[in-house]
Short mmCIF file of C-alpha atoms in Angstrom, two decimals:
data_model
loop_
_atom_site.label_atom_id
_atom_site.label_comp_id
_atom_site.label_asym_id
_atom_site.label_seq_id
_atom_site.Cartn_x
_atom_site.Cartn_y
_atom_site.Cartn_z
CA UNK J 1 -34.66 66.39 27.20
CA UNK J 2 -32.43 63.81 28.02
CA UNK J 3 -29.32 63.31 26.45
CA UNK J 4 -28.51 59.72 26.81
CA UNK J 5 -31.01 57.56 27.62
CA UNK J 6 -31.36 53.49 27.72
CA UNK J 7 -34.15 51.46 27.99
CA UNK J 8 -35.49 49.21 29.07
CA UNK J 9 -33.88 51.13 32.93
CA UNK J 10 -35.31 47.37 34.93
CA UNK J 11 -35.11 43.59 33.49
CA UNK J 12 -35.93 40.78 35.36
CA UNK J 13 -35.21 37.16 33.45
CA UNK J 14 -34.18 33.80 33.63
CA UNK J 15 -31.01 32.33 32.81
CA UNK J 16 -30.47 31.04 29.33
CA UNK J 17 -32.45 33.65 28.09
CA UNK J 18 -31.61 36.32 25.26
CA UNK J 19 -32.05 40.18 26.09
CA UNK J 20 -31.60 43.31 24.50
CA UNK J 21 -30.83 46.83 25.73
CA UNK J 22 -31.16 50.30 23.40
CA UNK J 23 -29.63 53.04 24.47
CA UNK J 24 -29.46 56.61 21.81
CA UNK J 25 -27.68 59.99 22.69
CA UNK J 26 -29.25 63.28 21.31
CA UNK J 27 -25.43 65.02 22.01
CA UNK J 28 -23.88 64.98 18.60
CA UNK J 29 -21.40 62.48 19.99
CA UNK J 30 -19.53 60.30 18.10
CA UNK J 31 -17.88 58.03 20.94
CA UNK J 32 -20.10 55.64 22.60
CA UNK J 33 -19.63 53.13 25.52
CA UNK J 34 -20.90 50.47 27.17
CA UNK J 35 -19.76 49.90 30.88
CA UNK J 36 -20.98 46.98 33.45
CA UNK J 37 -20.75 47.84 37.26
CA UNK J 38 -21.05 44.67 39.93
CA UNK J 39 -22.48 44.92 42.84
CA UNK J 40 -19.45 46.23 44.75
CA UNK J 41 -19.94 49.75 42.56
CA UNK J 42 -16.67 49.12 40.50
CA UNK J 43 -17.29 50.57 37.14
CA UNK J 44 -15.34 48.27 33.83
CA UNK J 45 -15.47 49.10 30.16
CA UNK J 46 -16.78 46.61 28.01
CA UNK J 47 -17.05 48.78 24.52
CA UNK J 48 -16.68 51.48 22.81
CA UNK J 49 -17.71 52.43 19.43
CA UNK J 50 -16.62 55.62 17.41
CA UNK J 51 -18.73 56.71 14.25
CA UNK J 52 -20.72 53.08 14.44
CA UNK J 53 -17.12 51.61 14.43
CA UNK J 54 -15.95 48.96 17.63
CA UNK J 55 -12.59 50.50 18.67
CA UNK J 56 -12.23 48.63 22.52
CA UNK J 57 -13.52 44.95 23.37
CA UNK J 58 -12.64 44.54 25.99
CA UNK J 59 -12.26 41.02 27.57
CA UNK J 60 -16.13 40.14 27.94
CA UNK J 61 -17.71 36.71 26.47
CA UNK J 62 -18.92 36.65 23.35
CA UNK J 63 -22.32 36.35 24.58
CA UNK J 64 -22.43 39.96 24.87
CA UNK J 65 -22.68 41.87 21.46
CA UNK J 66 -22.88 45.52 20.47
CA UNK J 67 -24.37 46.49 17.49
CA UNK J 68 -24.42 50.45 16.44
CA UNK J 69 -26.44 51.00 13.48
CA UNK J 70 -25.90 54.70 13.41
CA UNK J 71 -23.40 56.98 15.59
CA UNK J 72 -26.61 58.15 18.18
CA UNK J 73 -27.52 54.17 18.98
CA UNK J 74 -25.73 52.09 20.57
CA UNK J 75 -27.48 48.60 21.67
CA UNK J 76 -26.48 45.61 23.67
CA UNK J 77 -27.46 42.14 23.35
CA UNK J 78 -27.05 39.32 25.67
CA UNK J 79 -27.14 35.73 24.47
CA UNK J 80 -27.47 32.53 26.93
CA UNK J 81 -27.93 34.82 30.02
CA UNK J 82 -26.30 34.06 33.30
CA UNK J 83 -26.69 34.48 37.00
CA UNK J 84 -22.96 36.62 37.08
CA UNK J 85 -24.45 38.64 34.21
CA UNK J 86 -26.59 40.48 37.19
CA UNK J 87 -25.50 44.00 37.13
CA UNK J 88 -26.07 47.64 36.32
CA UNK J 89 -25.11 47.86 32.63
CA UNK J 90 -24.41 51.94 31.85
CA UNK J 91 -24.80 54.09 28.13
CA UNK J 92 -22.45 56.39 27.76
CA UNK J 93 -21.13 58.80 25.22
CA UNK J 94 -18.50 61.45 24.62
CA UNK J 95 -16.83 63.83 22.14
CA UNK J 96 -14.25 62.74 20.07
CA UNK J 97 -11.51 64.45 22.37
CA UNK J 98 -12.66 62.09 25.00
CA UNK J 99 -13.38 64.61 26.98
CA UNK J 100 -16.66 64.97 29.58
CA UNK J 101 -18.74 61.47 29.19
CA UNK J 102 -22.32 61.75 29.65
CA UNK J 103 -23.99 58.65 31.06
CA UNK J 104 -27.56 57.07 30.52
CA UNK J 105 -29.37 55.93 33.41
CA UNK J 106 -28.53 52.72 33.81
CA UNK J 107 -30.35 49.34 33.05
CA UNK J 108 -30.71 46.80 36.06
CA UNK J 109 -30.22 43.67 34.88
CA UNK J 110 -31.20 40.98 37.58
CA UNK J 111 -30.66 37.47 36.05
CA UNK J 112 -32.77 34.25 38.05
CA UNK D 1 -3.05 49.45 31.19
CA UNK D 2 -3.12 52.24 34.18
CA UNK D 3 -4.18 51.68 37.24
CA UNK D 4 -6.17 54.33 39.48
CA UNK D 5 -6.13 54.45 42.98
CA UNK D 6 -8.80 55.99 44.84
CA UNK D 7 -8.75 56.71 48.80
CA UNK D 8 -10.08 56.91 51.25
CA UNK D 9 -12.42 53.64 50.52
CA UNK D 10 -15.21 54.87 52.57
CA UNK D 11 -15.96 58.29 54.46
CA UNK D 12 -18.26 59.54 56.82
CA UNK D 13 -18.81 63.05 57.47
CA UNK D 14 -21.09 65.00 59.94
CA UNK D 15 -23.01 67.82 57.86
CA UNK D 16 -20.77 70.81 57.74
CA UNK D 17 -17.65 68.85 57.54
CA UNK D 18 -14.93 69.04 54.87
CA UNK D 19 -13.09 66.40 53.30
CA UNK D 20 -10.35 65.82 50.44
CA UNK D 21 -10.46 62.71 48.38
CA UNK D 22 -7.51 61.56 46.08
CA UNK D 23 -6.89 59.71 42.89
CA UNK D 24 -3.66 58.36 41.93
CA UNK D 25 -2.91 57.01 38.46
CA UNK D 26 0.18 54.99 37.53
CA UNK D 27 0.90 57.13 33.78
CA UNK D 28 0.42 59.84 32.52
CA UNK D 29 -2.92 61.00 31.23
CA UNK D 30 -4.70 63.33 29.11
CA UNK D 31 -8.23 63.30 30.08
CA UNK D 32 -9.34 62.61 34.37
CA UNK D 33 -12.53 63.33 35.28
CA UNK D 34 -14.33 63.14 38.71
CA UNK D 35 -17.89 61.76 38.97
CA UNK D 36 -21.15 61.32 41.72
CA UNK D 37 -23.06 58.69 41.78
CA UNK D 38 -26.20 59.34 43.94
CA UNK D 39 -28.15 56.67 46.06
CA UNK D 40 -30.67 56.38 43.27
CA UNK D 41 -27.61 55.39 40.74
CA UNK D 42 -27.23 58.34 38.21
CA UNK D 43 -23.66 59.08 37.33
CA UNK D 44 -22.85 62.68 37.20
CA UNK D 45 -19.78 64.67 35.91
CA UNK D 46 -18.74 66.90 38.59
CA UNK D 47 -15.12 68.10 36.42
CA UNK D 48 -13.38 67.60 33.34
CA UNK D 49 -9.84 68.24 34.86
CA UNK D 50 -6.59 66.63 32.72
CA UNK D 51 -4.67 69.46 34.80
CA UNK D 52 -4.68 72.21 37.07
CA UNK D 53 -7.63 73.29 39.79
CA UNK D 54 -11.33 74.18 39.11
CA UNK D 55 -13.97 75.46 40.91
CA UNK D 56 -18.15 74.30 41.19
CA UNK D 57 -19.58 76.04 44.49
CA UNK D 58 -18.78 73.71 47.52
CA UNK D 59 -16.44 71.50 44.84
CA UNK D 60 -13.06 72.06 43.73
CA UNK D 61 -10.79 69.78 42.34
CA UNK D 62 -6.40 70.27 41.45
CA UNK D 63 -4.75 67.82 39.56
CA UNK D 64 -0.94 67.83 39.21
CA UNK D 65 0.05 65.61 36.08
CA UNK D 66 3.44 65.68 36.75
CA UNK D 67 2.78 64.13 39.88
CA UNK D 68 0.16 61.44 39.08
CA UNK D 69 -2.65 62.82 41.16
CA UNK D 70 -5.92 64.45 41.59
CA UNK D 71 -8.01 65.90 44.66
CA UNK D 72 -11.54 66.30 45.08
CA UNK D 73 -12.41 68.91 47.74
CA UNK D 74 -16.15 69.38 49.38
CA UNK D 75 -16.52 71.71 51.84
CA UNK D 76 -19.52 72.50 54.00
CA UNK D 77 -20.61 68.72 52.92
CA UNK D 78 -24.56 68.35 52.59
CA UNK D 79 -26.44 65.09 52.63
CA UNK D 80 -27.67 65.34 49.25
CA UNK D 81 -23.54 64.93 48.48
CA UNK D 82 -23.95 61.37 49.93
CA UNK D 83 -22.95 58.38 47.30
CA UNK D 84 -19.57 57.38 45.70
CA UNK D 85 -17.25 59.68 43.98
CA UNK D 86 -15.27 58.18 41.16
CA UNK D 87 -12.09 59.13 39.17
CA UNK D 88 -11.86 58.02 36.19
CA UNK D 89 -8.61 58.67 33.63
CA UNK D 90 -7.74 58.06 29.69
CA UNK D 91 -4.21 58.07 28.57
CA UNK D 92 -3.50 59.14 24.64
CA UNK D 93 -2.02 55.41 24.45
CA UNK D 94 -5.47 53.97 25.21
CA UNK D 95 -7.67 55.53 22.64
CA UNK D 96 -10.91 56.59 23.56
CA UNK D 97 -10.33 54.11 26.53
CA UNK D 98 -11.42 55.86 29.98
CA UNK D 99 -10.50 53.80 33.28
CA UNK D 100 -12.18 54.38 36.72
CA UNK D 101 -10.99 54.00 39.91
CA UNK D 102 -13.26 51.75 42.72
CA UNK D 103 -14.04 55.04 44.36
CA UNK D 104 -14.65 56.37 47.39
CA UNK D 105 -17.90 56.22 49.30
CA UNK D 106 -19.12 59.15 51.32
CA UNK D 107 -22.06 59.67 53.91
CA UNK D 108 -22.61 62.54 55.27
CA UNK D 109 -25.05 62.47 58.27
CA UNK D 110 -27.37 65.59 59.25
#
């Protein structure tokens, strides 16, 4: 049963174009994240929502928008899609503590 | 913000080998945690550890918050523990903010 889980995990698309992942938790979290890691492994925040509410943005165009509808979803969408956009794009979630953060799978994002 | 420093960059063991891997971090903290990630990408929690030494079969890890550091011991290192370990730290100024380190890559040949 897996506890945080994003889809789509591969997306292959052209530049300009507008994509969408999901990602839920079944944990009982209320902290969720969304990090980006390049192709050199380093891992950066990009947001973080507590109880559907955006508490860190950090510095990431405004192409890129979150949207939690309830505290278990967190989704990402990506407007006008570019070739630096290629990159691993990981779910996460923790307690409120901030304690141990769970990750999703990660979504390959390969932009052409 | 904090900065975490992870060394060394890259590591390669022969099976059976030990090794020690640090994390320094520029403030203080309230929350470090060490992670795997294997070849196929998953990102594990190996240790919730704000503070003194745990213990996970052939892991341990000791962090000394007065000091600004962690370690992350493997002994009797395995293939399958192949990948890149990460630290990764939140400090009670930063919210629910948790930074990671670039993180150290290990292979371990058999």
């Amino acid at each position: 049963d897996t506890a945080v889980s994003q889809t789509p995990k591969y997306l292959v698309t052209q530049m300009g174009n507008d994509k969408s992942i999901k990602c839920e938790q079944n944990l009982g979290h209320d902290t969720m994240y969304w990090y980006k890691q390049d192709s050199k492994k380093f891992l950066k925040i990009m947001f973080s929502y507590n109880n559907k509410e955006l508490i860190i943005n950090e510095t990431v165009p405004n192409r890129f928008s979150p949207k939690s509808p309830d505290k278990a979803h967190l989704n990402l969408h990506i407007n006008s899609l570019e070739l630096g956009d290629s990159a691993v794009y990981f779910c996460a979630s923790t307690t409120r503590s901030g304690n141990t953060i769970y990750f999703g799978e990660g979504s390959w994002l390969t932009v052409v | 913000g904090i900065q975490v420093e992870q060394s060394p960059p890259d590591l390669i063991l022969q099976e059976g080998a030990n090794s020690t891997l640090r994390c320094n971090f520029s403030d203080s903290v309230n929350n470090l945690q060490w992670f795997h990630q294997n070849p196929w990408g998953q990102l594990i929690n190996l240790f919730y550890i704000p503070s003194g030494t745990k213990q996970n079969g052939r892991l341990s890890a000791t962090t000394v918050a007065t000091e600004r550091y962690s370690l992350l011991y493997i002994s009797s290192s395995q293939t399958t523990d192949s990948g890149v370990y990460f630290c990764a730290v939140g400090s009670s100024g930063g919210g629910f903010k948790t930074i990671f380190g670039a993180g150290t890559r290990l292979f371990v040949k058999a």
